[in-house]
Tab-separated table of C-alpha atoms and ligand atoms in Angstrom:
chain	number	residue	atom	x	y	z
A	9	MET	CA	13.709	6.381	-21.738
A	10	CYS	CA	13.335	8.898	-19.229
A	11	VAL	CA	16.438	10.674	-17.922
A	12	PHE	CA	17.131	8.611	-14.902
A	13	CYS	CA	16.245	5.498	-16.386
A	14	LYS	CA	19.193	6.262	-18.795
A	15	ILE	CA	21.514	6.974	-15.808
A	16	VAL	CA	20.413	3.649	-14.602
A	17	ASP	CA	20.982	2.266	-17.639
A	18	LYS	CA	24.555	4.277	-17.930
A	19	GLN	CA	23.514	5.830	-20.951
A	20	ILE	CA	24.109	9.051	-19.725
A	21	PRO	CA	26.618	9.809	-16.847
A	22	ALA	CA	26.382	10.641	-13.320
A	23	GLU	CA	28.246	10.901	-10.231
A	24	ILE	CA	27.048	7.859	-8.532
A	25	VAL	CA	27.425	7.793	-4.651
A	26	TYR	CA	25.032	4.505	-3.748
A	27	GLU	CA	24.081	1.327	-5.875
A	28	ASP	CA	22.578	-1.673	-5.422
A	29	ASP	CA	20.101	-4.246	-7.311
A	30	LYS	CA	16.899	-2.160	-6.467
A	31	TYR	CA	18.057	1.283	-5.948
A	32	LEU	CA	20.868	4.292	-7.629
A	33	ALA	CA	21.754	7.363	-5.469
A	34	PHE	CA	23.618	10.316	-7.289
A	35	LYS	CA	24.750	13.814	-7.279
A	36	ASP	CA	22.088	16.553	-8.491
A	37	ILE	CA	23.608	18.346	-11.785
A	38	ASN	CA	22.125	21.117	-9.914
A	39	PRO	CA	22.641	21.745	-6.831
A	40	LYS	CA	20.908	23.572	-4.696
A	41	ALA	CA	23.054	22.956	-1.661
A	42	PRO	CA	26.502	21.652	-0.257
A	43	THR	CA	25.181	18.313	-0.795
A	44	HIS	CA	22.062	17.238	-3.170
A	45	ILE	CA	21.883	13.678	-4.015
A	46	LEU	CA	19.103	11.887	-5.414
A	47	ILE	CA	17.752	8.578	-4.388
A	48	ILE	CA	15.903	6.871	-6.792
A	49	PRO	CA	14.340	3.061	-7.348
A	50	LYS	CA	15.670	1.582	-10.772
A	51	LYS	CA	12.207	0.887	-11.719
A	52	HIS	CA	10.544	3.740	-13.658
A	53	ILE	CA	7.376	4.470	-11.428
A	54	GLU	CA	6.396	8.165	-13.014
A	55	SER	CA	5.157	9.785	-9.936
A	56	PHE	CA	4.628	9.188	-6.189
A	57	HIS	CA	0.513	9.454	-6.771
A	58	LEU	CA	0.783	6.419	-8.811
A	59	VAL	CA	2.270	3.926	-6.169
A	60	LYS	CA	-0.646	1.843	-5.827
A	61	ASP	CA	0.683	-1.670	-5.635
A	62	LYS	CA	1.841	-3.420	-2.577
A	63	ASP	CA	5.302	-4.049	-3.809
A	64	ASP	CA	5.656	-1.056	-5.167
A	65	LYS	CA	5.255	0.916	-2.233
A	66	LYS	CA	7.456	-1.048	-0.211
A	67	LEU	CA	10.264	-0.305	-2.796
A	68	VAL	CA	9.484	3.643	-2.427
A	69	LYS	CA	9.143	3.270	1.808
A	70	TRP	CA	12.876	1.857	1.144
A	71	LEU	CA	14.220	4.890	-0.464
A	72	LEU	CA	14.291	6.046	2.939
A	73	ASP	CA	17.037	3.144	4.183
A	74	ILE	CA	18.795	4.378	1.489
A	75	ALA	CA	19.054	8.003	2.893
A	76	TRP	CA	19.950	6.456	6.319
A	77	GLU	CA	23.016	4.584	4.571
A	78	ILE	CA	24.355	7.764	2.797
A	79	ILE	CA	24.236	9.873	5.634
A	80	ASP	CA	26.008	7.417	7.622
A	81	GLN	CA	28.693	6.608	5.230
A	82	GLN	CA	29.082	10.487	4.431
A	83	ASN	CA	28.500	10.924	8.016
A	84	LEU	CA	26.030	14.006	6.920
A	85	PRO	CA	25.283	16.022	10.559
A	86	GLY	CA	21.755	17.252	9.131
A	87	CYS	CA	19.742	17.425	5.970
A	88	GLN	CA	16.819	17.803	4.288
A	89	LEU	CA	14.782	15.218	2.374
A	90	HIS	CA	11.763	16.051	-0.135
A	91	MET	CA	9.819	14.427	-2.992
A	92	ASN	CA	8.088	16.516	-5.567
A	93	SER	CA	5.308	14.850	-6.815
A	94	TRP	CA	3.489	15.932	-10.473
A	95	SER	CA	4.629	18.787	-12.378
A	96	ASP	CA	1.943	21.526	-11.162
A	97	HIS	CA	4.095	20.637	-7.368
A	98	GLY	CA	7.774	20.940	-8.493
A	99	GLN	CA	8.384	17.726	-9.893
A	100	GLU	CA	10.464	17.812	-13.493
A	101	VAL	CA	11.519	14.064	-13.962
A	102	PRO	CA	8.929	12.001	-14.141
A	103	HIS	CA	10.419	8.993	-12.498
A	104	ILE	CA	10.317	8.920	-8.236
A	105	HIS	CA	13.333	10.571	-6.656
A	106	LEU	CA	13.973	11.538	-2.834
A	107	HIS	CA	16.288	14.617	-2.525
A	108	LEU	CA	18.533	14.651	0.327
A	109	LEU	CA	20.205	18.020	0.614
A	110	SER	CA	22.524	19.212	3.368
A	111	LYS	CA	24.173	22.079	4.162
A	112	ASP	CA	27.232	20.188	5.196
A	113	LYS	CA	29.570	19.161	2.610
A	114	THR	CA	30.593	15.696	3.393
A	115	SER	CA	34.088	15.177	4.285
A	116	ILE	CA	34.377	11.595	2.535
A	117	LYS	CA	35.483	11.713	-1.090
A	118	TRP	CA	32.686	10.109	-2.902
B	217	AMP	P1	11.883	17.484	-9.362
B	217	AMP	O1	12.184	18.988	-9.807
B	217	AMP	O2	11.614	16.778	-8.230
B	217	AMP	O3	11.755	16.637	-10.377
B	217	AMP	O4	14.301	17.353	-9.259
B	217	AMP	C1	14.425	16.721	-10.420
B	217	AMP	C2	15.941	17.070	-10.220
B	217	AMP	O5	16.740	16.115	-10.972
B	217	AMP	C3	16.353	18.721	-10.170
B	217	AMP	O6	16.920	19.056	-9.153
B	217	AMP	C4	17.792	18.606	-11.420
B	217	AMP	O7	18.707	19.379	-11.299
B	217	AMP	C5	17.816	17.107	-11.374
B	217	AMP	N1	18.474	16.403	-12.700
B	217	AMP	C6	17.981	16.410	-13.858
B	217	AMP	N2	18.753	16.151	-14.771
B	217	AMP	C7	19.868	15.490	-14.239
B	217	AMP	C8	20.722	14.667	-14.445
B	217	AMP	N3	20.879	14.284	-16.025
B	217	AMP	N4	21.731	14.032	-13.593
B	217	AMP	C9	21.415	14.666	-12.476
B	217	AMP	N5	20.125	15.306	-12.052
B	217	AMP	C10	19.780	15.860	-12.693
B	218	ZN	ZN1	12.596	6.192	-15.909
């Protein structure tokens, strides 16, 4: 089981900022900005490049909805969104995740 599946499974702790039946968002353990959140589908999909199935594509596209939700909820005035795909392009954890970074620290306690 990958490290993010273990977080989904609550086998290892994380600072969760959003959760529903299909998605989870939590603080990056090694933040590169004052706000650094990872948004993942609970379903284990290794890489953006492996998304071929129509339903999986929908699942991955909706990661942006969770980003909007967090931006609104936390009132973040600006952000950077990115996703790495494959280890030779910076992907360390083999479970799709969208990075949400902001130089603004959220004013709301998680
Ligand atoms: P990437 O390089 O795109 O695969 O990003 C993986 C991110 O996961 C990195 O920014 C790591 O700091 C982060 N990370 C790795 N393990 C954990 C963990 N247990 N909890 C939270 N974030 C993690
Ligand atoms: Zn996984």
